[in-house]
Amino acid sequence: MRVFYSLKSCVLCVGLVAGLSVPAVADGDDHDYDHDDMAAVFIHGAPSHPSDAWVLAAGGRIYDNWMEALDRDAPEGTHPAYPAGGKQSGETTWRCKECHGWDYLGVEGIYREGSHHTGIMGIRGASGGDEAGIAAALRAEPHGYTPQMISDDELARVAAFVARGQVDLSAYINLETRTVIPGDIDRGRAVFQTTCAACHGFDGRNLDWGDADSPAYVGTEAVAAPDEVMNKILNAHPGVEMINLRAFGADFAGDVLTYISTLPQD
Ligand code: HEC
Ligand code: HEC
């Protein structure tokens, strides 16, 4: 009887949820990831009593893409400090990662060459630095982030990330060859199957951000850009309802990276 009862209530519950129309929250100009009010608080808002892990992950998402993370419109044009010879333009040049890299090493890291090369320094030297000083530098030249773009509270989070949230990625990724340094694959499998798989599927192919010709799954991304994926695992992907492993630390993230780099790529 109990089984019947819970099945029945579950069916009712699904019907109820499906019958409700949840108002979508305005999502800048980009409606690819419309979500309901409750999700919006998790994605763009802040808890009343933020833990350090939450602050550092939130700061990491601002570093990745503050426009998506904070649901702000992109500024007009290319960032004035983006070098004329650079191959990128427009919105992406306002992202911290575009000038300083996923490995935080700027010109000394993976962006030493290729389509993201700028010649700009990394931010590793600012690790351990004064957070108020870092925040002030982000308001000033050459950065020029206004409070309309990133508020004071939000700027404090990205400054905390710069000062205390950077991970030495060379422990997990060979930065010369851009390949994964294998960690504990069984621990990575355990974490992936019990957390990430809820959305990405057991084989990592439930979500695809590529196109018909070249799909992009977690497996694809982990092999192509492991430095980027370490950021996503530790901080989550900005603008979507995704978990992150910041509270568990970089070693867990490295193990997950190891495992997902063995998942199907196409
Ligand atoms: C368009 C390119 C560009 C973008 C985007 C950019 N920066 Fe910078 N950043 C620079 C340049 C250029 C310098 C070097 C400034 C100098 O030489 O004084 C710098 C310096 C820094 C430094 C000082 C590093 C050190 O060791 O002294 C930090 C920290 C920093 N940026 C953080 C950020 C953060 C956080 C963001 C995003 C909110 C960001 N930057 C976005 C170009 C950029
Ligand atoms: C609650 C759902 C959810 C969970 C759990 C989740 N993700 Fe995601 N993840 C997403 C969504 C949604 C996207 C955006 C997909 C897209 O762009 O189409 C995403 C994107 C990504 C991306 C791609 C970012 C890019 O470059 O575009 C990676 C990598 C990723 N997730 C890895 C993970 C890993 C590893 C875990 C477990 C630690 C995880 N995710 C857990 C929902 C989730």
Short mmCIF file of C-alpha atoms and ligand atoms in Angstrom, two decimals:
data_model
loop_
_atom_site.label_atom_id
_atom_site.label_comp_id
_atom_site.label_asym_id
_atom_site.label_seq_id
_atom_site.Cartn_x
_atom_site.Cartn_y
_atom_site.Cartn_z
CA MET A 1 0.00 0.00 0.00
CA ARG A 2 2.79 2.36 0.87
CA VAL A 3 4.37 1.79 -2.50
CA PHE A 4 1.09 2.44 -4.29
CA TYR A 5 0.51 5.57 -2.24
CA SER A 6 3.92 7.08 -2.93
CA LEU A 7 3.66 6.25 -6.63
CA LYS A 8 0.28 7.90 -6.79
CA SER A 9 1.43 11.03 -4.97
CA CYS A 10 4.45 11.22 -7.24
CA VAL A 11 2.24 11.08 -10.33
CA LEU A 12 0.05 13.83 -8.85
CA CYS A 13 3.12 15.83 -8.00
CA VAL A 14 4.50 15.61 -11.53
CA GLY A 15 1.12 16.64 -12.93
CA LEU A 16 1.00 19.61 -10.60
CA VAL A 17 4.46 20.81 -11.46
CA ALA A 18 3.85 20.37 -15.19
CA GLY A 19 0.59 22.34 -14.88
CA LEU A 20 2.23 25.34 -13.24
CA SER A 21 3.72 27.90 -15.53
CA VAL A 22 6.72 29.40 -13.81
CA PRO A 23 7.54 32.96 -14.96
CA ALA A 24 10.93 33.11 -16.61
CA VAL A 25 13.38 35.66 -15.26
CA ALA A 26 14.84 38.22 -17.67
CA ASP A 27 18.22 36.93 -18.69
CA GLY A 28 19.92 39.85 -20.44
CA ASP A 29 19.70 39.52 -24.19
CA ASP A 30 20.51 35.86 -24.13
CA HIS A 31 17.57 33.56 -23.49
CA ASP A 32 19.40 30.33 -24.09
CA TYR A 33 19.21 29.49 -20.41
CA ASP A 34 15.88 30.78 -19.15
CA HIS A 35 15.27 29.63 -15.62
CA ASP A 36 12.66 30.17 -12.91
CA ASP A 37 12.94 32.55 -9.94
CA MET A 38 14.28 29.95 -7.55
CA ALA A 39 17.05 28.97 -9.94
CA ALA A 40 17.87 32.65 -10.54
CA VAL A 41 18.71 33.14 -6.87
CA PHE A 42 21.11 30.20 -6.98
CA ILE A 43 22.66 31.31 -10.27
CA HIS A 44 22.91 35.09 -9.90
CA GLY A 45 22.14 35.79 -6.24
CA ALA A 46 23.95 35.23 -2.96
CA PRO A 47 23.17 33.34 0.26
CA SER A 48 22.51 35.41 3.43
CA HIS A 49 25.48 33.85 5.22
CA PRO A 50 27.99 33.07 2.48
CA SER A 51 30.67 30.48 3.20
CA ASP A 52 34.16 31.06 1.94
CA ALA A 53 33.72 28.23 -0.58
CA TRP A 54 30.66 29.97 -1.99
CA VAL A 55 32.47 33.34 -2.24
CA LEU A 56 35.48 31.84 -4.03
CA ALA A 57 33.34 29.90 -6.52
CA ALA A 58 31.15 32.95 -7.17
CA GLY A 59 34.31 34.99 -7.72
CA GLY A 60 35.61 32.32 -10.08
CA ARG A 61 32.45 32.56 -12.19
CA ILE A 62 32.89 36.34 -12.40
CA TYR A 63 36.48 35.72 -13.56
CA ASP A 64 35.14 33.31 -16.19
CA ASN A 65 32.32 35.50 -17.55
CA TRP A 66 30.89 38.22 -15.29
CA MET A 67 28.17 39.09 -17.81
CA GLU A 68 26.70 35.57 -17.66
CA ALA A 69 27.46 35.12 -13.96
CA LEU A 70 25.79 38.39 -12.93
CA ASP A 71 23.15 38.60 -15.68
CA ARG A 72 24.48 41.92 -17.01
CA ASP A 73 24.50 43.24 -20.56
CA ALA A 74 27.88 43.29 -22.28
CA PRO A 75 29.56 46.71 -22.61
CA GLU A 76 29.74 48.18 -26.13
CA GLY A 77 32.68 47.17 -28.27
CA THR A 78 36.05 45.71 -27.43
CA HIS A 79 37.77 46.32 -24.07
CA PRO A 80 40.13 49.34 -24.48
CA ALA A 81 43.03 47.38 -22.95
CA TYR A 82 42.62 44.46 -25.39
CA PRO A 83 45.62 44.61 -27.75
CA ALA A 84 45.00 45.70 -31.34
CA GLY A 85 46.79 42.61 -32.64
CA GLY A 86 44.60 40.20 -30.66
CA LYS A 87 42.28 37.83 -32.55
CA GLN A 88 39.22 38.31 -30.32
CA SER A 89 36.82 41.25 -30.29
CA GLY A 90 33.69 42.53 -28.57
CA GLU A 91 32.02 40.92 -25.56
CA THR A 92 34.56 38.20 -24.84
CA THR A 93 37.40 40.75 -24.46
CA TRP A 94 35.70 41.97 -21.25
CA ARG A 95 36.14 38.55 -19.60
CA CYS A 96 39.03 38.31 -17.11
CA LYS A 97 39.98 34.92 -18.51
CA GLU A 98 40.36 36.33 -22.04
CA CYS A 99 43.34 38.47 -20.99
CA HIS A 100 44.69 36.43 -18.06
CA GLY A 101 43.92 32.84 -19.09
CA TRP A 102 42.15 29.83 -17.56
CA ASP A 103 45.48 28.93 -15.97
CA TYR A 104 45.86 32.50 -14.56
CA LEU A 105 49.29 32.67 -16.22
CA GLY A 106 48.47 35.03 -19.09
CA VAL A 107 51.27 35.16 -21.64
CA GLU A 108 53.32 32.66 -19.64
CA GLY A 109 50.63 29.99 -19.81
CA ILE A 110 48.48 28.34 -22.46
CA TYR A 111 47.67 31.73 -24.02
CA ARG A 112 51.37 32.17 -24.83
CA GLU A 113 50.26 31.45 -28.42
CA GLY A 114 47.14 30.80 -30.47
CA SER A 115 43.84 32.60 -30.99
CA HIS A 116 43.70 33.85 -27.37
CA HIS A 117 47.21 35.29 -27.27
CA THR A 118 47.33 38.87 -25.92
CA GLY A 119 50.81 39.16 -24.42
CA ILE A 120 49.19 40.26 -21.13
CA MET A 121 50.61 39.10 -17.81
CA GLY A 122 48.96 36.54 -15.59
CA ILE A 123 47.45 37.07 -12.14
CA ARG A 124 49.44 34.44 -10.23
CA GLY A 125 51.51 37.27 -8.71
CA ALA A 126 48.35 38.68 -7.13
CA SER A 127 47.64 35.40 -5.31
CA GLY A 128 47.93 36.12 -1.59
CA GLY A 129 47.52 39.84 -2.31
CA ASP A 130 45.38 42.43 -0.57
CA GLU A 131 41.75 42.01 -1.64
CA ALA A 132 40.76 45.68 -1.26
CA GLY A 133 43.76 46.66 -3.36
CA ILE A 134 42.85 44.14 -6.08
CA ALA A 135 39.25 45.40 -6.12
CA ALA A 136 40.45 49.01 -6.42
CA ALA A 137 42.71 48.05 -9.34
CA LEU A 138 39.71 46.57 -11.16
CA ARG A 139 37.87 49.93 -11.00
CA ALA A 140 40.95 51.80 -12.32
CA GLU A 141 42.80 51.76 -15.65
CA PRO A 142 43.49 49.58 -17.53
CA HIS A 143 40.48 47.62 -16.27
CA GLY A 144 37.73 50.22 -15.84
CA TYR A 145 34.98 47.97 -14.48
CA THR A 146 32.18 50.30 -13.30
CA PRO A 147 29.76 49.51 -10.43
CA GLN A 148 27.03 49.15 -13.09
CA MET A 149 29.03 46.31 -14.63
CA ILE A 150 30.22 44.65 -11.40
CA SER A 151 28.89 45.95 -8.04
CA ASP A 152 31.14 46.46 -5.00
CA ASP A 153 29.94 43.22 -3.38
CA GLU A 154 30.55 41.29 -6.57
CA LEU A 155 33.95 42.90 -7.08
CA ALA A 156 34.92 41.81 -3.56
CA ARG A 157 34.14 38.20 -4.59
CA VAL A 158 36.33 38.23 -7.67
CA ALA A 159 39.10 39.94 -5.64
CA ALA A 160 38.81 37.14 -3.05
CA PHE A 161 39.05 34.62 -5.88
CA VAL A 162 42.21 36.31 -7.22
CA ALA A 163 43.78 36.47 -3.75
CA ARG A 164 42.71 33.09 -2.35
CA GLY A 165 40.92 31.06 -5.00
CA GLN A 166 43.58 30.49 -7.63
CA VAL A 167 44.71 26.89 -7.98
CA ASP A 168 48.14 25.93 -9.28
CA LEU A 169 46.83 24.09 -12.34
CA SER A 170 50.25 22.68 -13.19
CA ALA A 171 49.55 20.04 -10.53
CA TYR A 172 46.62 18.70 -12.61
CA ILE A 173 47.43 19.67 -16.19
CA ASN A 174 50.62 19.62 -18.21
CA LEU A 175 50.55 23.26 -19.30
CA GLU A 176 53.08 22.66 -22.09
CA THR A 177 51.02 19.97 -23.84
CA ARG A 178 47.62 21.01 -22.40
CA THR A 179 46.90 17.44 -21.31
CA VAL A 180 45.51 15.98 -18.09
CA ILE A 181 47.96 14.68 -15.49
CA PRO A 182 46.12 11.57 -14.29
CA GLY A 183 44.77 11.70 -10.74
CA ASP A 184 42.64 9.14 -8.89
CA ILE A 185 40.29 8.04 -11.68
CA ASP A 186 38.16 5.82 -9.41
CA ARG A 187 37.49 8.67 -7.01
CA GLY A 188 36.70 10.87 -10.02
CA ARG A 189 34.26 8.28 -11.36
CA ALA A 190 32.56 8.08 -7.96
CA VAL A 191 32.08 11.84 -7.79
CA PHE A 192 30.92 12.11 -11.41
CA GLN A 193 28.40 9.29 -11.19
CA THR A 194 26.87 10.62 -7.97
CA THR A 195 26.76 14.35 -8.81
CA CYS A 196 27.55 15.54 -12.35
CA ALA A 197 25.67 12.65 -13.99
CA ALA A 198 22.35 14.04 -12.70
CA CYS A 199 22.56 16.63 -15.47
CA HIS A 200 25.31 15.45 -17.82
CA GLY A 201 24.32 11.76 -17.86
CA PHE A 202 26.48 8.76 -16.96
CA ASP A 203 28.38 9.01 -20.24
CA GLY A 204 28.48 12.83 -20.15
CA ARG A 205 26.38 13.18 -23.29
CA ASN A 206 23.07 14.50 -21.91
CA LEU A 207 24.15 18.12 -22.41
CA ASP A 208 25.68 19.19 -25.71
CA TRP A 209 26.86 22.76 -26.26
CA GLY A 210 28.35 22.05 -29.67
CA ASP A 211 26.55 21.82 -33.00
CA ALA A 212 25.31 18.99 -35.21
CA ASP A 213 28.72 18.51 -36.87
CA SER A 214 30.88 18.75 -33.77
CA PRO A 215 29.18 17.93 -30.50
CA ALA A 216 30.68 19.25 -27.25
CA TYR A 217 30.16 17.10 -24.19
CA VAL A 218 31.99 17.11 -20.86
CA GLY A 219 34.28 14.46 -22.35
CA THR A 220 35.02 16.56 -25.43
CA GLU A 221 35.75 19.66 -23.38
CA ALA A 222 37.89 17.89 -20.77
CA VAL A 223 40.28 16.71 -23.48
CA ALA A 224 40.26 19.91 -25.58
CA ALA A 225 40.52 22.44 -22.74
CA PRO A 226 41.28 20.79 -19.38
CA ASP A 227 42.36 24.14 -17.85
CA GLU A 228 38.94 25.63 -18.67
CA VAL A 229 37.16 22.55 -17.34
CA MET A 230 39.05 22.72 -14.01
CA ASN A 231 37.57 26.21 -13.60
CA LYS A 232 34.09 24.91 -14.42
CA ILE A 233 34.40 22.05 -11.90
CA LEU A 234 35.69 24.30 -9.12
CA ASN A 235 33.36 27.26 -9.77
CA ALA A 236 30.55 26.00 -12.09
CA HIS A 237 29.61 27.29 -15.53
CA PRO A 238 28.32 30.90 -15.24
CA GLY A 239 24.65 31.60 -15.92
CA VAL A 240 23.36 28.05 -15.56
CA GLU A 241 22.13 25.96 -12.66
CA MET A 242 25.23 23.84 -12.11
CA ILE A 243 26.93 22.62 -8.93
CA ASN A 244 30.64 23.04 -8.21
CA LEU A 245 33.24 21.20 -6.14
CA ARG A 246 34.88 24.27 -4.53
CA ALA A 247 34.02 23.07 -1.02
CA PHE A 248 35.85 19.79 -1.65
CA GLY A 249 39.04 21.27 -3.06
CA ALA A 250 41.18 21.05 -6.15
CA ASP A 251 42.28 17.42 -5.72
CA PHE A 252 38.68 16.21 -6.07
CA ALA A 253 38.29 18.45 -9.12
CA GLY A 254 41.47 16.99 -10.63
CA ASP A 255 40.15 13.45 -10.09
CA VAL A 256 36.85 14.33 -11.80
CA LEU A 257 38.80 15.91 -14.66
CA THR A 258 40.80 12.67 -15.00
CA TYR A 259 37.63 10.60 -15.19
CA ILE A 260 35.67 12.80 -17.58
CA SER A 261 38.60 12.94 -19.98
CA THR A 262 37.88 9.22 -20.58
CA LEU A 263 34.18 9.79 -21.47
CA PRO A 264 32.91 9.81 -25.09
CA GLN A 265 33.97 12.85 -27.10
CA ASP A 266 31.57 12.44 -30.01
C1 HEC B 1 41.36 43.51 -21.86
C2 HEC B 1 42.35 42.83 -21.04
C3 HEC B 1 42.09 42.64 -19.58
C4 HEC B 1 40.95 42.15 -18.97
C5 HEC B 1 39.65 41.75 -19.63
C6 HEC B 1 41.25 42.05 -17.57
N1 HEC B 1 42.52 42.45 -17.31
FE1 HEC B 1 43.50 42.35 -15.56
N2 HEC B 1 45.13 43.22 -16.38
C7 HEC B 1 45.23 43.61 -17.70
C8 HEC B 1 46.52 44.27 -17.90
C9 HEC B 1 47.00 44.87 -19.20
C10 HEC B 1 47.18 44.24 -16.65
C11 HEC B 1 48.56 44.77 -16.33
C12 HEC B 1 48.38 46.14 -15.74
C13 HEC B 1 49.72 46.79 -15.47
O1 HEC B 1 50.71 46.46 -16.12
O2 HEC B 1 49.72 47.60 -14.55
C14 HEC B 1 46.28 43.57 -15.73
C15 HEC B 1 46.59 43.31 -14.40
C16 HEC B 1 45.78 42.58 -13.54
C17 HEC B 1 46.13 42.21 -12.20
C18 HEC B 1 47.44 42.49 -11.52
C19 HEC B 1 48.38 41.31 -11.70
C20 HEC B 1 49.66 41.51 -10.92
O3 HEC B 1 50.28 40.50 -10.56
O4 HEC B 1 50.03 42.66 -10.69
C21 HEC B 1 45.06 41.53 -11.67
C22 HEC B 1 44.96 40.89 -10.29
C23 HEC B 1 44.04 41.50 -12.67
N3 HEC B 1 44.51 42.14 -13.80
C24 HEC B 1 42.80 40.91 -12.50
C25 HEC B 1 41.77 40.97 -13.45
C26 HEC B 1 40.42 40.52 -13.21
C27 HEC B 1 39.92 39.88 -11.93
C28 HEC B 1 39.71 40.79 -14.34
C29 HEC B 1 38.23 40.59 -14.59
C30 HEC B 1 37.31 41.19 -13.63
C31 HEC B 1 40.66 41.32 -15.32
N4 HEC B 1 41.87 41.46 -14.72
C32 HEC B 1 40.32 41.61 -16.62
C33 HEC B 1 44.32 43.37 -18.69
C34 HEC B 1 43.06 42.85 -18.52
C1 HEC B 2 22.29 20.61 -11.89
C2 HEC B 2 22.79 20.31 -13.23
C3 HEC B 2 24.29 20.18 -13.41
C4 HEC B 2 25.18 19.46 -12.64
C5 HEC B 2 24.90 18.62 -11.41
C6 HEC B 2 26.47 19.63 -13.27
N1 HEC B 2 26.35 20.41 -14.39
FE1 HEC B 2 27.85 20.92 -15.67
N2 HEC B 2 26.56 22.04 -16.75
C7 HEC B 2 25.22 22.15 -16.52
C8 HEC B 2 24.62 23.02 -17.53
C9 HEC B 2 23.15 23.39 -17.64
C10 HEC B 2 25.67 23.40 -18.38
C11 HEC B 2 25.58 24.30 -19.62
C12 HEC B 2 25.49 23.40 -20.81
C13 HEC B 2 25.41 24.15 -22.10
O1 HEC B 2 26.12 25.17 -22.26
O2 HEC B 2 24.65 23.74 -22.96
C14 HEC B 2 26.88 22.78 -17.85
C15 HEC B 2 28.12 22.94 -18.43
C16 HEC B 2 29.24 22.23 -18.06
C17 HEC B 2 30.50 22.28 -18.74
C18 HEC B 2 30.80 23.04 -20.01
C19 HEC B 2 31.11 24.43 -19.87
C20 HEC B 2 31.45 25.00 -21.23
O3 HEC B 2 32.62 25.08 -21.53
O4 HEC B 2 30.55 25.37 -21.98
C21 HEC B 2 31.34 21.42 -18.08
C22 HEC B 2 32.78 21.13 -18.44
C23 HEC B 2 30.60 20.85 -17.00
N3 HEC B 2 29.32 21.36 -17.00
C24 HEC B 2 31.09 19.89 -16.12
C25 HEC B 2 30.41 19.42 -15.00
C26 HEC B 2 30.98 18.54 -14.01
C27 HEC B 2 32.36 17.93 -14.10
C28 HEC B 2 30.04 18.36 -13.05
C29 HEC B 2 30.17 17.63 -11.75
C30 HEC B 2 31.20 18.13 -10.84
C31 HEC B 2 28.85 19.09 -13.48
N4 HEC B 2 29.12 19.73 -14.65
C32 HEC B 2 27.64 19.08 -12.80
C33 HEC B 2 24.51 21.55 -15.50
C34 HEC B 2 25.03 20.76 -14.50
#
